[in-house]
Short mmCIF file of C-alpha atoms and ligand atoms in Angstrom, two decimals:
data_model
loop_
_atom_site.label_atom_id
_atom_site.label_comp_id
_atom_site.label_asym_id
_atom_site.label_seq_id
_atom_site.Cartn_x
_atom_site.Cartn_y
_atom_site.Cartn_z
CA GLN A 1 321.93 -75.66 -136.24
CA VAL A 2 321.81 -72.89 -133.70
CA ALA A 3 319.42 -70.04 -134.25
CA THR A 4 318.37 -68.03 -137.23
CA CYS A 5 317.94 -64.51 -135.96
CA PRO A 6 319.39 -61.94 -138.29
CA GLY A 7 322.33 -59.90 -137.07
CA LYS A 8 326.00 -60.25 -136.38
CA TRP A 9 325.47 -62.46 -133.34
CA PRO A 10 323.40 -65.44 -134.42
CA LEU A 11 321.50 -65.80 -131.16
CA ILE A 12 320.94 -62.19 -130.36
CA GLY A 13 320.00 -60.78 -133.72
CA HIS A 14 318.77 -57.20 -133.89
CA ALA A 15 318.37 -56.88 -130.15
CA HIS A 16 322.13 -56.99 -129.91
CA LYS A 17 322.50 -54.02 -132.22
CA LEU A 18 320.07 -51.78 -130.43
CA VAL A 19 321.99 -50.81 -127.37
CA ASN A 20 325.50 -50.63 -126.13
CA LYS A 21 325.51 -53.63 -123.81
CA GLU A 22 327.75 -56.24 -122.30
CA VAL A 23 327.38 -59.98 -122.89
CA VAL A 24 328.44 -62.21 -120.00
CA THR A 25 329.31 -65.84 -120.64
CA GLU A 26 331.65 -66.94 -117.83
CA PRO A 27 329.98 -68.55 -114.78
CA GLU A 28 332.02 -66.51 -112.25
CA ASP A 29 330.98 -63.27 -113.94
CA VAL A 30 327.44 -64.52 -114.36
CA SER A 31 327.19 -65.15 -110.60
CA THR A 32 328.37 -61.63 -109.87
CA ILE A 33 325.89 -60.14 -112.31
CA VAL A 34 322.80 -62.14 -111.34
CA ASN A 35 323.33 -61.68 -107.63
CA LYS A 36 324.46 -58.05 -107.59
CA CYS A 37 322.30 -56.66 -110.39
CA LEU A 38 318.71 -57.53 -109.64
CA ASP A 39 317.30 -54.86 -111.96
CA LYS A 40 316.04 -56.12 -115.31
CA MET A 41 317.17 -54.83 -118.72
CA PHE A 42 314.93 -52.28 -120.46
CA VAL A 43 313.41 -54.84 -122.87
CA TYR A 44 311.43 -56.36 -119.98
CA LYS A 45 309.24 -53.26 -120.07
CA PHE A 46 307.58 -54.75 -123.15
CA VAL A 47 305.92 -57.44 -121.01
CA GLU A 48 304.45 -54.86 -118.63
CA PRO A 49 301.10 -54.48 -120.47
CA MET A 50 300.61 -58.21 -119.92
CA LEU A 51 302.32 -58.94 -116.60
CA GLY A 52 302.42 -55.59 -114.84
CA LYS A 53 305.38 -54.83 -112.60
CA THR A 54 304.77 -57.52 -110.01
CA LEU A 55 307.38 -60.21 -110.62
CA ILE A 56 309.22 -60.85 -113.90
CA ALA A 57 309.29 -57.16 -114.84
CA ALA A 58 309.07 -55.78 -111.28
CA GLU A 59 311.36 -53.15 -109.86
CA VAL A 60 313.59 -54.57 -107.15
CA PRO A 61 311.71 -53.51 -103.96
CA THR A 62 308.38 -54.81 -105.31
CA TRP A 63 310.05 -57.98 -106.59
CA LYS A 64 311.60 -58.68 -103.15
CA ARG A 65 308.24 -58.36 -101.42
CA ASN A 66 306.37 -60.48 -103.98
CA ARG A 67 309.02 -63.17 -104.44
CA LYS A 68 308.75 -64.05 -100.74
CA PHE A 69 305.07 -64.93 -101.23
CA VAL A 70 305.68 -66.81 -104.47
CA ASP A 71 308.50 -68.86 -102.89
CA LEU A 72 305.98 -70.09 -100.29
CA CYS A 73 304.00 -71.75 -103.10
CA PHE A 74 306.92 -73.88 -104.25
CA LYS A 75 308.00 -75.48 -100.99
CA GLN A 76 308.82 -79.16 -101.46
CA GLN A 77 305.83 -80.37 -99.46
CA LEU A 78 303.41 -78.47 -101.70
CA LEU A 79 305.24 -79.69 -104.80
CA ASP A 80 304.99 -83.29 -103.60
CA ASP A 81 301.21 -82.84 -103.50
CA TYR A 82 301.31 -81.87 -107.20
CA LEU A 83 302.94 -85.13 -108.25
CA GLN A 84 299.69 -87.10 -108.22
CA LEU A 85 298.21 -84.50 -110.59
CA PHE A 86 301.31 -84.63 -112.82
CA ASN A 87 300.99 -88.43 -113.04
CA GLU A 88 297.31 -88.19 -113.98
CA ARG A 89 297.97 -85.51 -116.59
CA ALA A 90 300.89 -87.51 -117.98
CA GLU A 91 298.67 -90.59 -118.34
CA ARG A 92 296.07 -88.54 -120.20
CA PHE A 93 298.69 -87.05 -122.48
CA VAL A 94 300.03 -90.52 -123.26
CA GLU A 95 296.48 -91.77 -124.00
CA THR A 96 296.13 -89.06 -126.64
CA LEU A 97 299.19 -90.44 -128.44
CA ALA A 98 297.42 -93.67 -129.44
CA GLU A 99 296.35 -92.07 -132.74
CA ASP A 100 299.95 -91.02 -133.50
CA ALA A 101 301.59 -94.39 -132.91
CA GLY A 102 302.83 -96.00 -136.10
CA GLN A 103 301.94 -92.89 -138.13
CA GLY A 104 305.52 -91.80 -138.90
CA ASP A 105 306.87 -88.40 -137.84
CA VAL A 106 304.46 -86.33 -135.76
CA ASP A 107 304.53 -82.87 -134.20
CA LEU A 108 303.70 -83.23 -130.50
CA LYS A 109 303.67 -79.53 -129.73
CA LYS A 110 299.88 -79.09 -129.72
CA LYS A 111 299.29 -82.02 -127.39
CA ILE A 112 302.13 -81.02 -125.07
CA THR A 113 300.75 -77.46 -124.98
CA ARG A 114 297.27 -78.64 -124.00
CA SER A 115 298.62 -80.90 -121.28
CA ILE A 116 300.89 -78.23 -119.80
CA LEU A 117 298.29 -75.47 -119.95
CA GLU A 118 295.68 -77.65 -118.23
CA THR A 119 298.19 -78.59 -115.55
CA SER A 120 299.42 -75.09 -114.87
CA VAL A 121 295.91 -73.62 -114.82
CA MET A 122 295.06 -76.29 -112.20
CA THR A 123 298.11 -75.64 -110.06
CA THR A 124 298.02 -71.84 -110.42
CA PHE A 125 294.28 -71.13 -110.14
CA GLY A 126 292.84 -74.45 -108.96
CA ILE A 127 290.62 -74.49 -112.08
CA ASN A 128 289.92 -77.65 -114.06
CA LEU A 129 289.81 -77.05 -117.83
CA ASP A 130 288.75 -80.62 -118.65
CA GLY A 131 286.10 -80.67 -121.35
CA LYS A 132 286.51 -76.92 -121.95
CA ASN A 133 288.42 -77.36 -125.17
CA GLU A 134 287.17 -74.18 -126.79
CA MET A 135 288.16 -72.09 -123.82
CA ASN A 136 291.49 -73.88 -123.67
CA ASP A 137 292.13 -73.14 -127.37
CA ASN A 138 291.12 -69.47 -127.06
CA TYR A 139 293.31 -69.02 -124.02
CA VAL A 140 296.29 -70.68 -125.72
CA LYS A 141 295.79 -68.51 -128.82
CA ALA A 142 295.60 -65.36 -126.70
CA LEU A 143 298.77 -66.30 -124.77
CA ASN A 144 300.60 -67.07 -128.02
CA ASP A 145 299.47 -63.79 -129.62
CA CYS A 146 300.67 -61.81 -126.59
CA LEU A 147 304.05 -63.55 -126.51
CA SER A 148 304.63 -63.20 -130.23
CA ILE A 149 303.75 -59.48 -130.31
CA ILE A 150 305.91 -58.81 -127.28
CA SER A 151 308.92 -60.63 -128.73
CA ASP A 152 308.42 -58.90 -132.11
CA ARG A 153 308.93 -55.57 -130.35
CA ILE A 154 312.45 -56.65 -129.49
CA TYR A 155 313.28 -57.93 -132.94
CA LYS A 156 311.61 -55.16 -134.98
CA PRO A 157 313.58 -52.11 -133.83
CA TRP A 158 310.99 -49.57 -134.98
CA LEU A 159 308.39 -51.12 -132.64
CA ILE A 160 310.56 -50.33 -129.62
CA ILE A 161 309.32 -46.74 -129.81
CA ASP A 162 306.01 -46.59 -127.89
CA THR A 163 304.34 -44.06 -130.23
CA ILE A 164 305.03 -46.21 -133.29
CA PHE A 165 303.95 -49.40 -131.52
CA ASN A 166 300.75 -47.77 -130.24
CA LEU A 167 299.80 -46.83 -133.81
CA SER A 168 300.53 -50.30 -135.18
CA SER A 169 298.02 -53.10 -135.79
CA ASP A 170 300.01 -55.17 -133.28
CA ARG A 171 298.83 -52.89 -130.47
CA LYS A 172 295.17 -53.62 -131.27
CA LYS A 173 295.88 -57.33 -131.59
CA LEU A 174 297.69 -57.27 -128.23
CA GLU A 175 294.77 -55.51 -126.54
CA LYS A 176 292.32 -58.12 -127.85
CA ALA A 177 294.51 -61.00 -126.70
CA LEU A 178 295.04 -59.38 -123.30
CA GLU A 179 291.27 -59.10 -122.84
CA THR A 180 290.99 -62.90 -123.02
CA VAL A 181 293.96 -63.51 -120.72
CA PHE A 182 292.85 -60.93 -118.15
CA GLN A 183 289.21 -62.00 -118.15
CA PHE A 184 290.19 -65.48 -117.06
CA SER A 185 292.57 -64.43 -114.29
CA LYS A 186 290.35 -61.56 -113.10
CA GLU A 187 287.28 -63.76 -112.68
CA THR A 188 289.23 -66.53 -110.98
CA VAL A 189 291.02 -64.19 -108.57
CA LEU A 190 287.68 -62.65 -107.53
CA LEU A 191 286.11 -66.06 -107.03
CA ARG A 192 288.96 -67.43 -104.91
CA LYS A 193 289.22 -64.21 -102.92
CA THR A 194 285.52 -64.35 -102.06
CA GLU A 195 285.82 -68.01 -101.03
CA HIS A 196 288.87 -67.19 -98.91
CA LEU A 197 287.06 -64.32 -97.15
CA GLN A 198 284.06 -66.55 -96.46
CA ARG A 199 286.35 -69.14 -94.88
CA LEU A 200 287.95 -66.43 -92.74
CA GLN A 201 284.56 -65.07 -91.67
CA LYS A 202 283.31 -68.52 -90.74
CA LYS A 203 286.62 -69.02 -88.90
CA GLU A 204 287.10 -72.23 -90.86
CA ASP A 205 290.37 -74.08 -90.40
CA LEU A 206 292.65 -72.91 -93.20
CA ASN A 207 294.91 -75.89 -92.81
CA HIS A 208 294.78 -77.73 -96.03
CA LYS A 209 293.70 -81.35 -96.09
CA GLY A 210 294.20 -83.75 -99.00
CA GLY A 211 294.81 -83.02 -102.70
CA PHE A 212 296.92 -80.01 -103.56
CA GLN A 213 296.73 -76.29 -102.92
CA SER A 214 296.83 -73.89 -105.85
CA VAL A 215 299.38 -71.08 -105.99
CA LEU A 216 296.52 -68.57 -105.69
CA ASP A 217 295.19 -70.23 -102.52
CA VAL A 218 298.64 -70.30 -100.90
CA ILE A 219 299.18 -66.63 -101.70
CA LEU A 220 295.74 -65.64 -100.38
CA GLU A 221 296.23 -67.61 -97.18
CA ASN A 222 299.53 -65.91 -96.52
CA SER A 223 298.70 -62.39 -97.63
CA MET A 224 295.08 -61.73 -96.72
CA THR A 225 293.19 -61.41 -93.46
CA GLU A 226 289.57 -60.32 -92.98
CA THR A 227 290.64 -56.70 -92.79
CA GLU A 228 293.92 -56.44 -94.68
CA SER A 229 295.51 -57.63 -97.87
CA VAL A 230 299.12 -57.29 -99.06
CA PHE A 231 298.00 -57.39 -102.71
CA ASN A 232 295.24 -55.49 -104.46
CA ASP A 233 293.14 -57.27 -107.12
CA VAL A 234 295.27 -56.14 -110.06
CA GLU A 235 298.50 -57.23 -108.33
CA LEU A 236 296.98 -60.62 -107.58
CA ARG A 237 295.83 -61.02 -111.16
CA ASN A 238 299.23 -59.93 -112.47
CA THR A 239 301.04 -62.36 -110.18
CA MET A 240 298.91 -65.25 -111.46
CA ASP A 241 299.45 -64.20 -115.09
CA ASN A 242 303.21 -64.12 -114.38
CA MET A 243 303.01 -67.71 -113.17
CA ILE A 244 301.12 -68.93 -116.23
CA ILE A 245 303.37 -67.13 -118.71
CA ALA A 246 306.54 -68.23 -116.93
CA ALA A 247 305.40 -71.86 -116.90
CA PHE A 248 303.81 -72.00 -120.35
CA ASP A 249 306.19 -71.80 -123.35
CA THR A 250 309.19 -72.69 -121.18
CA THR A 251 307.87 -76.07 -120.06
CA ILE A 252 306.32 -76.83 -123.48
CA TYR A 253 309.61 -76.42 -125.35
CA GLN A 254 311.80 -78.02 -122.66
CA MET A 255 309.46 -81.04 -122.68
CA LEU A 256 309.74 -81.22 -126.46
CA TYR A 257 313.56 -80.96 -126.41
CA VAL A 258 313.77 -83.66 -123.73
CA LEU A 259 311.66 -86.05 -125.84
CA ILE A 260 313.65 -85.24 -128.98
CA CYS A 261 316.96 -85.90 -127.22
CA ILE A 262 315.66 -89.17 -125.74
CA GLY A 263 314.37 -90.19 -129.17
CA SER A 264 317.82 -89.51 -130.63
CA SER A 265 319.50 -92.28 -128.65
CA PRO A 266 318.02 -95.82 -128.39
CA GLU A 267 320.69 -96.69 -125.75
CA VAL A 268 319.69 -93.74 -123.56
CA GLN A 269 316.03 -94.66 -123.95
CA ASP A 270 316.66 -98.29 -122.97
CA LYS A 271 318.63 -97.20 -119.91
CA ILE A 272 315.86 -94.87 -118.73
CA LEU A 273 313.31 -97.64 -119.09
CA GLU A 274 315.56 -100.10 -117.26
CA GLU A 275 315.85 -97.63 -114.40
CA ILE A 276 312.09 -96.99 -114.32
CA ASN A 277 311.45 -100.74 -114.21
CA SER A 278 313.96 -101.30 -111.44
CA VAL A 279 312.72 -98.40 -109.27
CA LEU A 280 308.99 -98.54 -109.99
CA GLY A 281 308.36 -101.91 -111.56
CA LYS A 282 306.09 -102.15 -114.60
CA ASP A 283 303.21 -99.94 -113.46
CA LYS A 284 303.70 -98.44 -110.02
CA GLN A 285 303.01 -94.69 -109.98
CA LEU A 286 305.83 -92.22 -109.53
CA LYS A 287 305.98 -90.97 -105.91
CA SER A 288 308.07 -88.10 -104.60
CA ASN A 289 310.52 -90.43 -102.83
CA ASN A 290 311.23 -92.15 -106.18
CA LEU A 291 312.50 -88.94 -107.76
CA SER A 292 315.90 -89.13 -106.07
CA GLN A 293 316.16 -92.79 -107.12
CA LEU A 294 315.72 -92.03 -110.82
CA VAL A 295 319.24 -90.68 -111.17
CA TYR A 296 319.70 -91.54 -114.83
CA LEU A 297 316.39 -89.93 -115.80
CA ASP A 298 317.46 -86.82 -113.89
CA ALA A 299 320.75 -86.77 -115.84
CA VAL A 300 318.96 -87.15 -119.19
CA VAL A 301 316.46 -84.36 -118.52
CA LYS A 302 319.15 -81.96 -117.30
CA GLU A 303 321.45 -82.79 -120.22
CA ALA A 304 318.69 -82.12 -122.77
CA ILE A 305 317.77 -78.79 -121.23
CA ARG A 306 321.45 -77.85 -120.86
CA LEU A 307 321.90 -78.25 -124.63
CA TYR A 308 318.60 -76.59 -125.51
CA PRO A 309 317.76 -73.88 -122.95
CA VAL A 310 314.40 -72.44 -123.97
CA GLY A 311 315.41 -68.99 -122.70
CA PRO A 312 318.89 -68.63 -124.19
CA LEU A 313 319.38 -65.02 -123.03
CA ILE A 314 318.29 -63.05 -120.00
CA GLY A 315 318.90 -59.36 -119.39
CA ARG A 316 319.95 -57.37 -116.36
CA HIS A 317 320.82 -53.74 -115.70
CA THR A 318 323.67 -52.47 -113.54
CA THR A 319 322.88 -49.67 -111.11
CA VAL A 320 326.45 -49.36 -109.80
CA HIS A 321 329.91 -50.01 -111.31
CA THR A 322 330.16 -53.80 -111.25
CA LYS A 323 333.57 -55.44 -111.11
CA LEU A 324 333.90 -58.72 -113.00
CA ARG A 325 337.07 -60.82 -113.27
CA ASN A 326 338.73 -58.83 -116.07
CA VAL A 327 336.56 -55.81 -116.55
CA THR A 328 334.35 -53.37 -114.69
CA ILE A 329 330.91 -52.77 -116.15
CA PRO A 330 329.87 -49.15 -115.66
CA ALA A 331 326.73 -48.24 -113.76
CA GLU A 332 323.52 -47.96 -115.82
CA SER A 333 324.58 -50.58 -118.40
CA PRO A 334 322.36 -53.25 -119.90
CA VAL A 335 323.91 -56.71 -119.52
CA ILE A 336 322.96 -59.88 -121.37
CA VAL A 337 323.55 -63.20 -119.60
CA HIS A 338 324.18 -65.64 -122.43
CA ILE A 339 322.68 -68.87 -121.12
CA TRP A 340 323.22 -70.81 -124.35
CA ALA A 341 326.96 -69.97 -124.34
CA ILE A 342 327.36 -70.77 -120.62
CA ASN A 343 325.62 -74.14 -120.96
CA ARG A 344 327.82 -75.09 -123.93
CA SER A 345 331.12 -73.65 -122.70
CA LYS A 346 333.96 -76.06 -123.53
CA ARG A 347 335.98 -74.54 -120.71
CA TYR A 348 333.47 -75.78 -118.16
CA TRP A 349 331.81 -78.75 -119.82
CA GLY A 350 334.82 -80.13 -121.69
CA SER A 351 335.58 -80.62 -125.37
CA ASP A 352 332.38 -82.67 -125.80
CA ALA A 353 330.23 -79.79 -124.50
CA GLU A 354 328.11 -79.74 -127.67
CA GLU A 355 327.25 -83.43 -127.42
CA PHE A 356 324.24 -85.02 -125.74
CA LYS A 357 325.89 -87.11 -123.02
CA PRO A 358 323.70 -87.68 -119.94
CA GLU A 359 326.53 -89.69 -118.29
CA ARG A 360 328.44 -86.48 -117.59
CA TRP A 361 325.90 -85.70 -114.83
CA LEU A 362 326.67 -88.97 -113.05
CA ASP A 363 330.35 -88.34 -112.41
CA SER A 364 331.45 -85.37 -110.32
CA LYS A 365 334.76 -85.34 -112.26
CA THR A 366 332.97 -84.52 -115.52
CA MET A 367 330.77 -81.86 -114.01
CA PRO A 368 331.71 -78.18 -113.82
CA LYS A 369 332.53 -77.05 -110.30
CA HIS A 370 330.70 -73.76 -110.71
CA GLN A 371 326.95 -73.85 -110.02
CA ALA A 372 326.21 -71.14 -112.57
CA ALA A 373 327.64 -73.32 -115.38
CA PHE A 374 324.16 -74.86 -115.74
CA ALA A 375 322.07 -71.79 -116.37
CA THR A 376 318.84 -73.00 -118.01
CA PHE A 377 316.69 -71.88 -115.08
CA GLY A 378 318.41 -68.53 -114.78
CA PRO A 379 321.05 -68.51 -112.07
CA GLY A 380 320.92 -66.40 -108.94
CA ARG A 381 318.26 -64.90 -106.72
CA ARG A 382 315.96 -63.81 -109.53
CA GLY A 383 316.10 -67.21 -111.20
CA CYS A 384 313.24 -69.60 -111.85
CA VAL A 385 310.91 -70.28 -108.94
CA GLY A 386 309.32 -73.20 -110.83
CA LYS A 387 312.50 -75.21 -111.46
CA THR A 388 311.61 -78.23 -109.33
CA TYR A 389 307.99 -78.12 -110.49
CA ALA A 390 309.09 -78.19 -114.15
CA LEU A 391 311.56 -81.04 -113.62
CA MET A 392 308.95 -83.11 -111.75
CA TYR A 393 306.37 -82.52 -114.46
CA ILE A 394 308.77 -83.48 -117.26
CA LYS A 395 309.91 -86.63 -115.43
CA ALA A 396 306.34 -87.79 -114.72
CA THR A 397 305.56 -87.41 -118.42
CA VAL A 398 308.67 -89.30 -119.57
CA VAL A 399 307.92 -92.18 -117.16
CA SER A 400 304.35 -92.59 -118.47
CA LEU A 401 305.35 -92.20 -122.10
CA LEU A 402 308.32 -94.57 -122.22
CA ARG A 403 306.41 -97.31 -120.43
CA LYS A 404 304.00 -97.42 -123.36
CA TYR A 405 305.88 -96.11 -126.38
CA LYS A 406 309.28 -96.11 -128.02
CA ILE A 407 310.16 -92.77 -129.56
CA THR A 408 312.54 -91.84 -132.37
CA ALA A 409 313.85 -88.38 -133.29
CA ASP A 410 317.13 -86.67 -134.19
CA HIS A 411 318.08 -83.57 -132.25
CA LYS A 412 321.00 -82.90 -134.59
CA LYS A 413 318.57 -82.24 -137.46
CA MET A 414 316.69 -79.53 -135.59
CA LYS A 415 316.67 -76.01 -136.96
CA LEU A 416 316.01 -73.51 -134.22
CA GLU A 417 314.79 -69.95 -134.08
CA CYS A 418 315.44 -67.57 -131.24
CA LYS A 419 312.90 -64.83 -130.66
CA VAL A 420 313.22 -64.44 -126.89
CA MET A 421 312.42 -68.18 -126.72
CA LEU A 422 314.41 -70.88 -128.48
CA LYS A 423 311.89 -72.68 -130.68
CA PRO A 424 312.27 -75.41 -133.28
CA LEU A 425 311.54 -74.36 -136.86
CA SER A 426 311.97 -77.84 -138.32
CA GLY A 427 313.50 -81.25 -137.66
CA HIS A 428 311.63 -81.63 -134.35
CA LEU A 429 309.19 -84.32 -135.36
CA ILE A 430 309.00 -87.52 -133.32
CA LYS A 431 308.11 -91.05 -134.36
CA ILE A 432 306.05 -93.04 -131.84
CA GLU A 433 305.73 -96.81 -131.75
CA LYS A 434 303.85 -98.98 -129.29
CA ARG A 435 306.15 -101.00 -127.05
CA ASP A 436 305.69 -104.75 -126.77
CA LYS A 437 304.52 -105.58 -123.25
C1 LIG B 501 311.69 -76.12 -117.87
C2 LIG B 501 310.93 -75.05 -117.78
C3 LIG B 501 311.38 -73.71 -117.29
C4 LIG B 501 312.51 -72.99 -117.61
C5 LIG B 501 313.64 -73.41 -118.54
C6 LIG B 501 312.45 -71.74 -116.89
C7 LIG B 501 313.43 -70.76 -116.94
C8 LIG B 501 313.35 -69.55 -116.27
C9 LIG B 501 314.33 -68.50 -116.35
C10 LIG B 501 315.59 -68.52 -117.22
C11 LIG B 501 313.91 -67.48 -115.55
C12 LIG B 501 314.62 -66.15 -115.33
C13 LIG B 501 314.04 -65.17 -116.31
C14 LIG B 501 314.74 -63.84 -116.34
O1 LIG B 501 315.54 -63.51 -115.46
O2 LIG B 501 314.45 -63.11 -117.27
C15 LIG B 501 312.66 -67.90 -114.96
C16 LIG B 501 311.91 -67.13 -114.09
C17 LIG B 501 310.71 -67.52 -113.57
N1 LIG B 501 310.10 -68.74 -113.69
FE1 LIG B 501 310.75 -70.28 -114.83
N2 LIG B 501 311.29 -71.71 -116.16
C18 LIG B 501 310.62 -72.90 -116.37
C19 LIG B 501 309.41 -73.29 -115.81
C20 LIG B 501 308.72 -72.57 -114.88
C21 LIG B 501 307.50 -73.02 -114.24
C22 LIG B 501 306.85 -74.38 -114.48
C23 LIG B 501 307.10 -72.02 -113.42
C24 LIG B 501 305.93 -71.94 -112.49
C25 LIG B 501 305.15 -72.93 -112.18
C26 LIG B 501 308.07 -70.93 -113.54
C27 LIG B 501 308.01 -69.74 -112.87
C28 LIG B 501 308.93 -68.72 -112.99
C29 LIG B 501 308.76 -67.43 -112.38
C30 LIG B 501 307.58 -66.98 -111.53
C31 LIG B 501 309.88 -66.67 -112.73
C32 LIG B 501 310.18 -65.23 -112.32
C33 LIG B 501 310.98 -65.27 -111.06
C34 LIG B 501 311.31 -63.91 -110.51
O3 LIG B 501 311.29 -62.93 -111.26
O4 LIG B 501 311.60 -63.87 -109.33
N3 LIG B 501 309.04 -71.31 -114.44
N4 LIG B 501 312.35 -69.17 -115.39
#
């Protein structure tokens, strides 16, 4: 049921064999590691050709500078402005399901991917991909090619060596895919930068009115004056590519796991719908103040992504001797934070830790006391900046979907594969049926 990577450790596979490293699974130790060791493990260097060293793979001083600007883009007020867009995108996604209703088991991955990519390109760059299906498909293919080549480098030990990788056909394939990804972000960054400079020159009011502001616009407004800029063009482009990559596969698979878990329990599904009806009525749109009222939906989403964290492992690197509860990790050691194990720890979540039980989130007595016990978004200071964004997006989609359709699936039948990301190999199909009004 878990993952099918080869190797002694089912989830870690060959990567585990490559280096002498520590694996941390206890929330107290995890907190120490993620907050004291901000440096990333060596495998993150494989994403550098794609993402540069600006955020996910950045060295600590650069990361600290850049994270401050990225955090500005995810303030609650800006996120609230996204909700209208999330509702619209969710409605469109649900419309596309009409052809799947009553057709037996269907794979929703392609439709979820399109919806998430269009949304994140809008919120990151402020670009609307509607009607640009070919471009959308090419961009998705290029992103997928990049991610699969990069993760192969970790799981095919011979490709870790740069000279061997550079001679391989994967290198050429990566370069071609990167061309497509970079072309899009490069052109958009230049366009937005020019518009921003024109606004500055005309002394236009930069205060934003109506709609939402893209991540790129927020960063430009806060980092660029007529004469100075914190970021050069490549850094800006890299930062935007980091945002797209970080939001892309993660949200796609978490969305899928949430729907599969909901489809696995008719009682859970009925309770979510009851709550939606009582908070929003039959067709009122989700508003930001409703999010705190949808407590059961919140519990269901968190429970699904606790059980199936799309990034089951993250890696850090100690620069000093680091004392944990029972052991000291020497300086210059790679450390794996085992998110899957933390999220399913019986010690913290109880003997039913492996079960899908949203109710546990509703009772403080059944919840672990330690914050790091729920690690899906990566605990600590270098954790996910898009956590609230992702949860809002997933909830908006579930609200639109369950109002119209009943879904059936079985998360216990899923077979998963872990190659950096936890992906379903089989058993993830969903049945969709129209709900009676
Ligand atoms: C449910 C979906 C998501 C999950 C499970 C998730 C999970 C994570 C995790 C585990 C990390 C830490 C990675 C590491 O240390 O190696 C991370 C980092 C990050 N995430 Fe997410 N993420 C999700 C969605 C998003 C979205 C939608 C965005 C942006 C809109 C985003 C932006 C980022 C960024 C920029 C980082 C790097 C932060 C830094 O290095 O300071 N994520 N995410």
